[in-house]
Amino acid sequence: MQLSDLKNLKIAVVGAGYGGAAAAKALSLLGADVNVYEQAARIREAGAGIGLRPSTMNRFREWGIFDAIAGVSSPSEYFQILTPTGGPIMKEAWPVSGEQTHTHLIHRGDFIDALLGVLPEGMVHLGHRLESVQDKGDSSVLTFAGGESVEADLVIGADGIKSVVRSRLFSDKDPVFSGEHAYRAVISVDDAYGMVVDDDLRMYIGRGTKIYLLPLRHRGQVSFDITALCPDGTWAPQVTKDDLLATVEGFDERLVDITRNLDMDTVNIRAVYDIDPVDTWHSDSVVLMGDAAHSMLHHQGQGANSAVEDAGALADALRDAASVPEALALFQATRKPVTDKLQAISRQGWAEDEIDEVFPGQKPAAAAAKD
């Protein structure tokens, strides 16, 4: 699009998570008038670590915010997969882009704070819970709880797995339970019994359970994550310390001790969901991105990375296409084949023989979807 057209473009982003914040940064650099509307009165991410891939970090370099992200993260060289008792299965170097860009490990809270911190003051509007979206063709109207309405040339639905934008305009399918729970906490490196000695991400895999140790060296901490098979699909299940200990039975005794010493008030507990692929992400003035478009299971570590890649691809499409509708079509054509594949791969988190062994006759939905 012409520079003058981009500067006259009024964009409303619904959701101030990773994807929404990244899109706001990328699109504001094009000169567009961008506002972000977030339902929460305060933005905070549950404590856990994630890995930012080189392609994601290169987007930050492109947008001039690499240092802001690198300053609250640590570069990592290797990803290791081990048996429950620490026997080696695989050690693989993370992909590297040139000599400069490595995978970086970061705390979710630090990540969102850094992204929001590089946005212009006043761009993000908190306490705006979306109730409806009216697609008028060449523009759309958002109506929030309390009656406030906003009209924009382009609405970006970056409002997560329970997206209101998606459910109102593109798909009314509910999220899909994976048959797993995730238990996540951040602990001091000193409380990790000497298991964290470098910046390698380690995954210990056993019968129905994976334990991740993700170093956050810049914080002197480590993200301790347990993913375990469980048929309880309650969104925020009630889980006891004994339940957690049962999932790590047979693992290295140091991992068991870490679990035993967890403060349950600090453990983020959730059932794990994704969504089925959405056929169409856009109209002429509304588009989905991030988890709203392609929420995926966390086994490949691609959720946040995909959201940032979406933001970059959407900005590229708006810059290169002749109009907003053409840009949205180009964006979907570029990103949907990639995310469809990642969604499918991420659903292959457990071997079917493990599932049948742990839950005879209770194959979780994500596994059934592969049949």
CSV table of C-alpha atoms in Angstrom, one decimal:
chain,number,residue,atom,x,y,z
A,1,MET,CA,0.0,0.0,0.0
A,2,GLN,CA,1.1,3.6,-0.5
A,3,LEU,CA,2.7,5.3,2.4
A,4,SER,CA,-0.1,7.9,2.5
A,5,ASP,CA,-2.7,5.1,2.6
A,6,LEU,CA,-0.9,3.4,5.5
A,7,LYS,CA,-0.7,6.6,7.5
A,8,ASN,CA,-4.5,7.1,7.0
A,9,LEU,CA,-5.2,3.5,8.1
A,10,LYS,CA,-7.1,3.2,11.4
A,11,ILE,CA,-6.3,-0.1,13.1
A,12,ALA,CA,-7.9,-1.6,16.2
A,13,VAL,CA,-6.1,-4.6,17.8
A,14,VAL,CA,-8.2,-6.7,20.1
A,15,GLY,CA,-6.0,-8.3,22.7
A,16,ALA,CA,-2.6,-7.1,24.2
A,17,GLY,CA,-0.9,-10.5,24.4
A,18,TYR,CA,2.2,-11.4,22.5
A,19,GLY,CA,0.6,-11.3,19.1
A,20,GLY,CA,-1.4,-8.1,19.7
A,21,ALA,CA,1.5,-6.2,21.1
A,22,ALA,CA,3.9,-7.4,18.4
A,23,ALA,CA,1.3,-6.5,15.7
A,24,ALA,CA,0.9,-3.0,17.3
A,25,LYS,CA,4.6,-2.4,17.1
A,26,ALA,CA,5.1,-3.7,13.6
A,27,LEU,CA,2.1,-1.8,12.2
A,28,SER,CA,2.9,1.5,14.0
A,29,LEU,CA,6.3,1.4,12.3
A,30,LEU,CA,4.4,1.5,9.0
A,31,GLY,CA,2.8,4.8,10.2
A,32,ALA,CA,-0.7,3.5,10.8
A,33,ASP,CA,-2.9,4.8,13.5
A,34,VAL,CA,-3.0,1.8,15.9
A,35,ASN,CA,-4.9,1.3,19.1
A,36,VAL,CA,-4.9,-1.9,21.2
A,37,TYR,CA,-7.9,-2.9,23.3
A,38,GLU,CA,-7.4,-5.4,26.2
A,39,GLN,CA,-10.1,-6.7,28.4
A,40,ALA,CA,-7.9,-7.1,31.5
A,41,ALA,CA,-7.5,-4.2,33.9
A,42,ARG,CA,-3.9,-5.3,34.4
A,43,ILE,CA,-1.7,-7.4,32.1
A,44,ARG,CA,0.2,-10.1,33.8
A,45,GLU,CA,1.5,-13.5,32.5
A,46,ALA,CA,1.6,-16.6,34.6
A,47,GLY,CA,5.1,-17.5,35.6
A,48,ALA,CA,6.8,-19.9,33.1
A,49,GLY,CA,9.6,-19.8,30.6
A,50,ILE,CA,9.5,-20.0,26.8
A,51,GLY,CA,12.0,-20.1,24.0
A,52,LEU,CA,12.1,-17.4,21.3
A,53,ARG,CA,13.4,-18.7,18.0
A,54,PRO,CA,16.0,-16.9,15.8
A,55,SER,CA,13.3,-15.9,13.3
A,56,THR,CA,11.4,-14.3,16.1
A,57,MET,CA,14.4,-12.5,17.4
A,58,ASN,CA,15.2,-11.3,13.9
A,59,ARG,CA,11.8,-9.7,13.7
A,60,PHE,CA,12.6,-7.8,16.9
A,61,ARG,CA,15.9,-6.8,15.3
A,62,GLU,CA,14.0,-5.6,12.3
A,63,TRP,CA,11.6,-3.5,14.5
A,64,GLY,CA,14.5,-2.0,16.5
A,65,ILE,CA,13.6,-3.7,19.8
A,66,PHE,CA,16.0,-6.6,19.8
A,67,ASP,CA,18.0,-5.2,22.8
A,68,ALA,CA,14.8,-4.7,24.8
A,69,ILE,CA,14.0,-8.5,24.5
A,70,ALA,CA,17.6,-9.7,24.7
A,71,GLY,CA,18.1,-7.7,27.9
A,72,VAL,CA,15.5,-9.9,29.8
A,73,SER,CA,16.4,-13.2,28.2
A,74,SER,CA,19.3,-15.6,27.9
A,75,PRO,CA,20.7,-17.2,24.6
A,76,SER,CA,20.6,-21.0,24.6
A,77,GLU,CA,22.8,-23.4,22.6
A,78,TYR,CA,21.2,-26.8,23.0
A,79,PHE,CA,17.9,-28.6,23.6
A,80,GLN,CA,18.3,-32.0,25.3
A,81,ILE,CA,15.8,-34.9,25.6
A,82,LEU,CA,16.5,-37.4,28.4
A,83,THR,CA,15.0,-40.5,30.0
A,84,PRO,CA,13.2,-40.1,33.3
A,85,THR,CA,16.4,-40.8,35.2
A,86,GLY,CA,18.6,-38.6,33.0
A,87,GLY,CA,19.9,-41.0,30.4
A,88,PRO,CA,20.6,-39.2,27.1
A,89,ILE,CA,18.1,-39.6,24.2
A,90,MET,CA,19.0,-36.6,22.0
A,91,LYS,CA,21.0,-33.4,22.2
A,92,GLU,CA,20.3,-31.0,19.4
A,93,ALA,CA,21.7,-27.5,18.7
A,94,TRP,CA,19.1,-24.8,18.5
A,95,PRO,CA,18.8,-23.3,15.0
A,96,VAL,CA,21.0,-20.2,14.7
A,97,SER,CA,20.6,-17.3,12.2
A,98,GLY,CA,24.0,-16.1,11.2
A,99,GLU,CA,26.5,-15.3,13.9
A,100,GLN,CA,24.2,-13.0,15.9
A,101,THR,CA,20.9,-14.5,16.5
A,102,HIS,CA,20.3,-17.5,18.8
A,103,THR,CA,17.3,-18.9,20.5
A,104,HIS,CA,16.6,-16.9,23.6
A,105,LEU,CA,14.9,-18.2,26.8
A,106,ILE,CA,12.6,-15.8,28.5
A,107,HIS,CA,10.1,-15.6,31.3
A,108,ARG,CA,6.6,-15.0,29.9
A,109,GLY,CA,6.0,-12.0,32.2
A,110,ASP,CA,9.3,-10.4,31.2
A,111,PHE,CA,8.4,-11.0,27.5
A,112,ILE,CA,5.0,-9.3,27.6
A,113,ASP,CA,6.4,-6.4,29.7
A,114,ALA,CA,9.2,-5.8,27.2
A,115,LEU,CA,6.8,-5.9,24.3
A,116,LEU,CA,4.3,-3.5,25.9
A,117,GLY,CA,7.2,-1.3,27.0
A,118,VAL,CA,8.2,-0.5,23.5
A,119,LEU,CA,4.7,0.7,22.5
A,120,PRO,CA,3.9,4.4,22.5
A,121,GLU,CA,2.2,5.7,25.6
A,122,GLY,CA,-1.6,5.7,25.3
A,123,MET,CA,-1.7,3.0,22.5
A,124,VAL,CA,-3.0,0.2,24.9
A,125,HIS,CA,-6.4,0.6,26.4
A,126,LEU,CA,-7.1,-1.7,29.4
A,127,GLY,CA,-10.4,-2.7,30.7
A,128,HIS,CA,-12.1,-3.1,27.3
A,129,ARG,CA,-14.0,-6.3,27.1
A,130,LEU,CA,-15.2,-6.9,23.6
A,131,GLU,CA,-18.9,-7.8,23.3
A,132,SER,CA,-19.6,-7.6,19.6
A,133,VAL,CA,-18.0,-6.9,16.3
A,134,GLN,CA,-19.9,-5.6,13.3
A,135,ASP,CA,-18.3,-6.2,9.9
A,136,LYS,CA,-19.4,-3.4,7.6
A,137,GLY,CA,-17.3,-4.4,4.6
A,138,ASP,CA,-14.7,-1.6,4.3
A,139,SER,CA,-14.7,-1.0,8.1
A,140,SER,CA,-15.8,-2.7,11.3
A,141,VAL,CA,-17.3,-1.6,14.6
A,142,LEU,CA,-16.2,-2.9,17.9
A,143,THR,CA,-18.6,-2.6,20.9
A,144,PHE,CA,-17.2,-3.1,24.4
A,145,ALA,CA,-18.9,-3.8,27.7
A,146,GLY,CA,-20.2,-0.5,29.0
A,147,GLY,CA,-21.3,0.5,25.6
A,148,GLU,CA,-18.2,2.2,24.1
A,149,SER,CA,-17.8,1.7,20.4
A,150,VAL,CA,-14.8,2.0,18.1
A,151,GLU,CA,-14.8,2.0,14.3
A,152,ALA,CA,-11.7,1.0,12.4
A,153,ASP,CA,-10.6,0.3,8.8
A,154,LEU,CA,-9.0,-2.9,10.1
A,155,VAL,CA,-9.8,-4.9,13.1
A,156,ILE,CA,-7.2,-7.5,14.2
A,157,GLY,CA,-8.5,-10.3,16.4
A,158,ALA,CA,-5.5,-11.2,18.7
A,159,ASP,CA,-7.8,-12.2,21.5
A,160,GLY,CA,-6.5,-15.7,22.2
A,161,ILE,CA,-7.9,-19.2,22.3
A,162,LYS,CA,-11.3,-18.0,23.5
A,163,SER,CA,-11.4,-15.3,20.8
A,164,VAL,CA,-14.6,-13.3,20.6
A,165,VAL,CA,-13.7,-12.0,17.2
A,166,ARG,CA,-13.3,-15.6,15.9
A,167,SER,CA,-16.6,-16.8,17.5
A,168,ARG,CA,-18.6,-13.9,16.2
A,169,LEU,CA,-17.4,-13.9,12.6
A,170,PHE,CA,-15.3,-17.0,11.6
A,171,SER,CA,-15.9,-20.1,13.7
A,172,ASP,CA,-18.2,-21.1,16.5
A,173,LYS,CA,-16.2,-24.3,17.3
A,174,ASP,CA,-15.1,-24.7,20.9
A,175,PRO,CA,-11.5,-25.2,22.0
A,176,VAL,CA,-10.4,-28.9,22.0
A,177,PHE,CA,-9.1,-30.6,25.1
A,178,SER,CA,-5.8,-32.4,24.5
A,179,GLY,CA,-6.1,-34.9,27.4
A,180,GLU,CA,-3.2,-33.2,29.2
A,181,HIS,CA,-2.6,-30.9,32.2
A,182,ALA,CA,0.3,-28.5,32.5
A,183,TYR,CA,1.8,-27.6,35.8
A,184,ARG,CA,4.2,-24.6,35.8
A,185,ALA,CA,6.3,-22.9,38.3
A,186,VAL,CA,9.5,-20.7,38.5
A,187,ILE,CA,12.0,-21.6,41.1
A,188,SER,CA,15.4,-20.4,42.1
A,189,VAL,CA,18.4,-22.2,40.5
A,190,ASP,CA,19.6,-22.9,44.0
A,191,ASP,CA,16.5,-25.0,44.5
A,192,ALA,CA,17.1,-27.2,41.4
A,193,TYR,CA,19.5,-29.6,43.2
A,194,GLY,CA,22.3,-28.9,40.8
A,195,MET,CA,20.3,-29.9,37.7
A,196,VAL,CA,20.7,-26.5,36.0
A,197,VAL,CA,24.4,-25.9,35.1
A,198,ASP,CA,24.1,-24.1,31.7
A,199,ASP,CA,21.5,-22.6,29.3
A,200,ASP,CA,20.4,-25.9,27.8
A,201,LEU,CA,16.7,-26.6,27.8
A,202,ARG,CA,16.2,-30.1,29.1
A,203,MET,CA,13.1,-32.3,28.7
A,204,TYR,CA,12.8,-35.6,30.7
A,205,ILE,CA,10.2,-37.9,29.1
A,206,GLY,CA,8.6,-40.8,30.7
A,207,ARG,CA,5.3,-42.7,30.8
A,208,GLY,CA,2.6,-40.1,30.2
A,209,THR,CA,4.7,-37.2,31.6
A,210,LYS,CA,7.3,-34.7,30.3
A,211,ILE,CA,9.3,-32.5,32.7
A,212,TYR,CA,11.0,-29.4,31.3
A,213,LEU,CA,13.8,-27.5,33.0
A,214,LEU,CA,14.2,-24.2,31.2
A,215,PRO,CA,17.0,-22.0,32.5
A,216,LEU,CA,16.3,-18.3,33.1
A,217,ARG,CA,19.9,-17.4,33.9
A,218,HIS,CA,19.4,-13.7,33.7
A,219,ARG,CA,17.0,-14.1,36.6
A,220,GLY,CA,18.9,-16.8,38.6
A,221,GLN,CA,15.8,-18.9,38.1
A,222,VAL,CA,14.6,-21.9,36.2
A,223,SER,CA,11.1,-22.6,34.8
A,224,PHE,CA,10.0,-26.0,36.0
A,225,ASP,CA,7.1,-27.4,33.9
A,226,ILE,CA,5.3,-30.7,34.1
A,227,THR,CA,3.0,-31.9,31.3
A,228,ALA,CA,1.0,-35.0,32.2
A,229,LEU,CA,-1.8,-37.0,30.7
A,230,CYS,CA,-5.1,-36.5,32.5
A,231,PRO,CA,-8.7,-37.0,31.4
A,232,ASP,CA,-10.0,-34.1,33.4
A,233,GLY,CA,-10.9,-31.4,31.0
A,234,THR,CA,-11.8,-28.8,33.6
A,235,TRP,CA,-10.2,-25.5,32.3
A,236,ALA,CA,-8.6,-24.7,35.7
A,237,PRO,CA,-8.5,-28.1,37.5
A,238,GLN,CA,-8.0,-28.6,41.2
A,239,VAL,CA,-4.8,-30.5,41.7
A,240,THR,CA,-3.0,-31.4,44.9
A,241,LYS,CA,0.7,-31.9,45.7
A,242,ASP,CA,0.1,-35.6,45.8
A,243,ASP,CA,-1.3,-35.5,42.3
A,244,LEU,CA,1.8,-33.8,41.1
A,245,LEU,CA,4.0,-36.3,42.8
A,246,ALA,CA,2.1,-39.2,41.2
A,247,THR,CA,2.9,-37.8,37.8
A,248,VAL,CA,6.7,-37.7,38.4
A,249,GLU,CA,6.9,-41.1,40.0
A,250,GLY,CA,10.0,-43.0,38.6
A,251,PHE,CA,11.8,-39.8,37.6
A,252,ASP,CA,15.2,-38.7,38.8
A,253,GLU,CA,14.9,-38.3,42.6
A,254,ARG,CA,16.0,-34.7,42.2
A,255,LEU,CA,13.0,-33.9,40.0
A,256,VAL,CA,10.8,-35.6,42.5
A,257,ASP,CA,12.3,-33.4,45.3
A,258,ILE,CA,11.8,-30.3,43.2
A,259,THR,CA,8.1,-31.3,42.9
A,260,ARG,CA,7.8,-32.1,46.6
A,261,ASN,CA,9.2,-28.7,47.5
A,262,LEU,CA,6.9,-26.6,45.3
A,263,ASP,CA,4.7,-24.0,46.8
A,264,MET,CA,1.3,-24.9,45.3
A,265,ASP,CA,0.2,-21.3,45.6
A,266,THR,CA,2.8,-20.5,43.0
A,267,VAL,CA,2.1,-23.3,40.6
A,268,ASN,CA,0.1,-22.4,37.4
A,269,ILE,CA,-2.3,-25.3,36.8
A,270,ARG,CA,-4.3,-25.6,33.6
A,271,ALA,CA,-5.8,-28.2,31.3
A,272,VAL,CA,-4.2,-28.0,27.9
A,273,TYR,CA,-6.4,-27.0,24.9
A,274,ASP,CA,-5.9,-26.0,21.3
A,275,ILE,CA,-8.4,-25.3,18.4
A,276,ASP,CA,-9.1,-27.1,15.2
A,277,PRO,CA,-7.8,-25.3,12.1
A,278,VAL,CA,-10.0,-22.3,11.1
A,279,ASP,CA,-10.8,-22.3,7.4
A,280,THR,CA,-11.0,-18.6,6.9
A,281,TRP,CA,-9.1,-16.0,9.0
A,282,HIS,CA,-10.3,-12.8,7.4
A,283,SER,CA,-13.0,-10.7,5.7
A,284,ASP,CA,-12.2,-7.4,4.0
A,285,SER,CA,-11.7,-5.5,7.2
A,286,VAL,CA,-11.2,-8.1,10.0
A,287,VAL,CA,-8.4,-10.6,10.4
A,288,LEU,CA,-7.4,-13.2,13.1
A,289,MET,CA,-3.9,-13.8,14.2
A,290,GLY,CA,-2.0,-15.7,16.9
A,291,ASP,CA,-4.0,-18.1,19.2
A,292,ALA,CA,-7.3,-16.6,17.9
A,293,ALA,CA,-6.4,-18.0,14.4
A,294,HIS,CA,-4.4,-21.1,15.3
A,295,SER,CA,-4.0,-21.9,19.0
A,296,MET,CA,-1.7,-24.9,19.2
A,297,LEU,CA,-0.5,-27.3,21.9
A,298,HIS,CA,2.8,-26.3,23.5
A,299,HIS,CA,4.9,-29.4,22.5
A,300,GLN,CA,6.7,-27.7,19.8
A,301,GLY,CA,7.1,-24.4,21.6
A,302,GLN,CA,5.7,-22.5,18.7
A,303,GLY,CA,2.7,-20.5,20.1
A,304,ALA,CA,4.4,-17.2,21.0
A,305,ASN,CA,6.8,-17.5,18.1
A,306,SER,CA,3.9,-18.0,15.6
A,307,ALA,CA,2.1,-15.0,17.0
A,308,VAL,CA,5.2,-12.8,16.4
A,309,GLU,CA,5.7,-14.3,13.0
A,310,ASP,CA,2.0,-13.5,12.2
A,311,ALA,CA,2.6,-9.9,13.3
A,312,GLY,CA,5.6,-9.5,10.9
A,313,ALA,CA,3.8,-11.2,8.0
A,314,LEU,CA,0.7,-9.0,8.5
A,315,ALA,CA,2.8,-5.9,8.4
A,316,ASP,CA,4.7,-7.2,5.3
A,317,ALA,CA,1.4,-7.9,3.6
A,318,LEU,CA,-0.1,-4.5,4.3
A,319,ARG,CA,3.1,-2.8,3.0
A,320,ASP,CA,3.3,-4.9,-0.2
A,321,ALA,CA,-0.3,-5.4,-1.2
A,322,ALA,CA,-2.4,-2.8,-3.1
A,323,SER,CA,-5.3,-2.7,-0.5
A,324,VAL,CA,-6.4,-4.0,2.9
A,325,PRO,CA,-8.5,-6.9,1.4
A,326,GLU,CA,-5.6,-8.0,-0.8
A,327,ALA,CA,-3.2,-7.7,2.2
A,328,LEU,CA,-5.4,-9.9,4.4
A,329,ALA,CA,-5.7,-12.6,1.7
A,330,LEU,CA,-1.9,-12.5,1.2
A,331,PHE,CA,-1.3,-12.8,5.0
A,332,GLN,CA,-3.5,-15.9,5.2
A,333,ALA,CA,-2.0,-17.5,2.2
A,334,THR,CA,1.5,-16.9,3.7
A,335,ARG,CA,0.9,-18.0,7.3
A,336,LYS,CA,-2.0,-20.5,7.3
A,337,PRO,CA,-0.1,-23.4,5.6
A,338,VAL,CA,2.7,-23.0,8.2
A,339,THR,CA,0.4,-22.8,11.2
A,340,ASP,CA,-1.8,-25.7,10.0
A,341,LYS,CA,1.3,-27.9,9.9
A,342,LEU,CA,2.5,-26.7,13.3
A,343,GLN,CA,-0.9,-27.4,14.8
A,344,ALA,CA,-0.9,-30.9,13.5
A,345,ILE,CA,2.7,-31.6,14.6
A,346,SER,CA,2.0,-30.2,18.0
A,347,ARG,CA,-0.9,-32.6,18.5
A,348,GLN,CA,1.5,-35.5,18.1
A,349,GLY,CA,2.8,-34.9,21.6
A,350,TRP,CA,2.2,-38.4,22.9
A,351,ALA,CA,2.5,-41.8,21.3
A,352,GLU,CA,-0.8,-43.6,21.1
A,353,ASP,CA,0.6,-46.6,22.9
A,354,GLU,CA,1.4,-44.4,25.9
A,355,ILE,CA,-2.1,-42.9,25.9
A,356,ASP,CA,-3.7,-46.4,25.7
A,357,GLU,CA,-1.5,-47.6,28.5
A,358,VAL,CA,-2.3,-44.8,30.8
A,359,PHE,CA,-6.0,-44.4,29.9
A,360,PRO,CA,-7.3,-47.6,28.4
A,361,GLY,CA,-10.2,-46.8,26.1
A,362,GLN,CA,-10.0,-43.0,26.9
A,363,LYS,CA,-8.0,-41.7,24.0
A,364,PRO,CA,-7.8,-37.9,24.3
A,365,ALA,CA,-9.4,-35.8,21.6
A,366,ALA,CA,-6.1,-34.5,20.1
A,367,ALA,CA,-5.0,-38.1,19.6
A,368,ALA,CA,-8.3,-39.2,18.1
A,369,ALA,CA,-8.1,-36.3,15.6
A,370,LYS,CA,-5.1,-38.1,14.1
A,371,ASP,CA,-7.1,-41.2,13.2
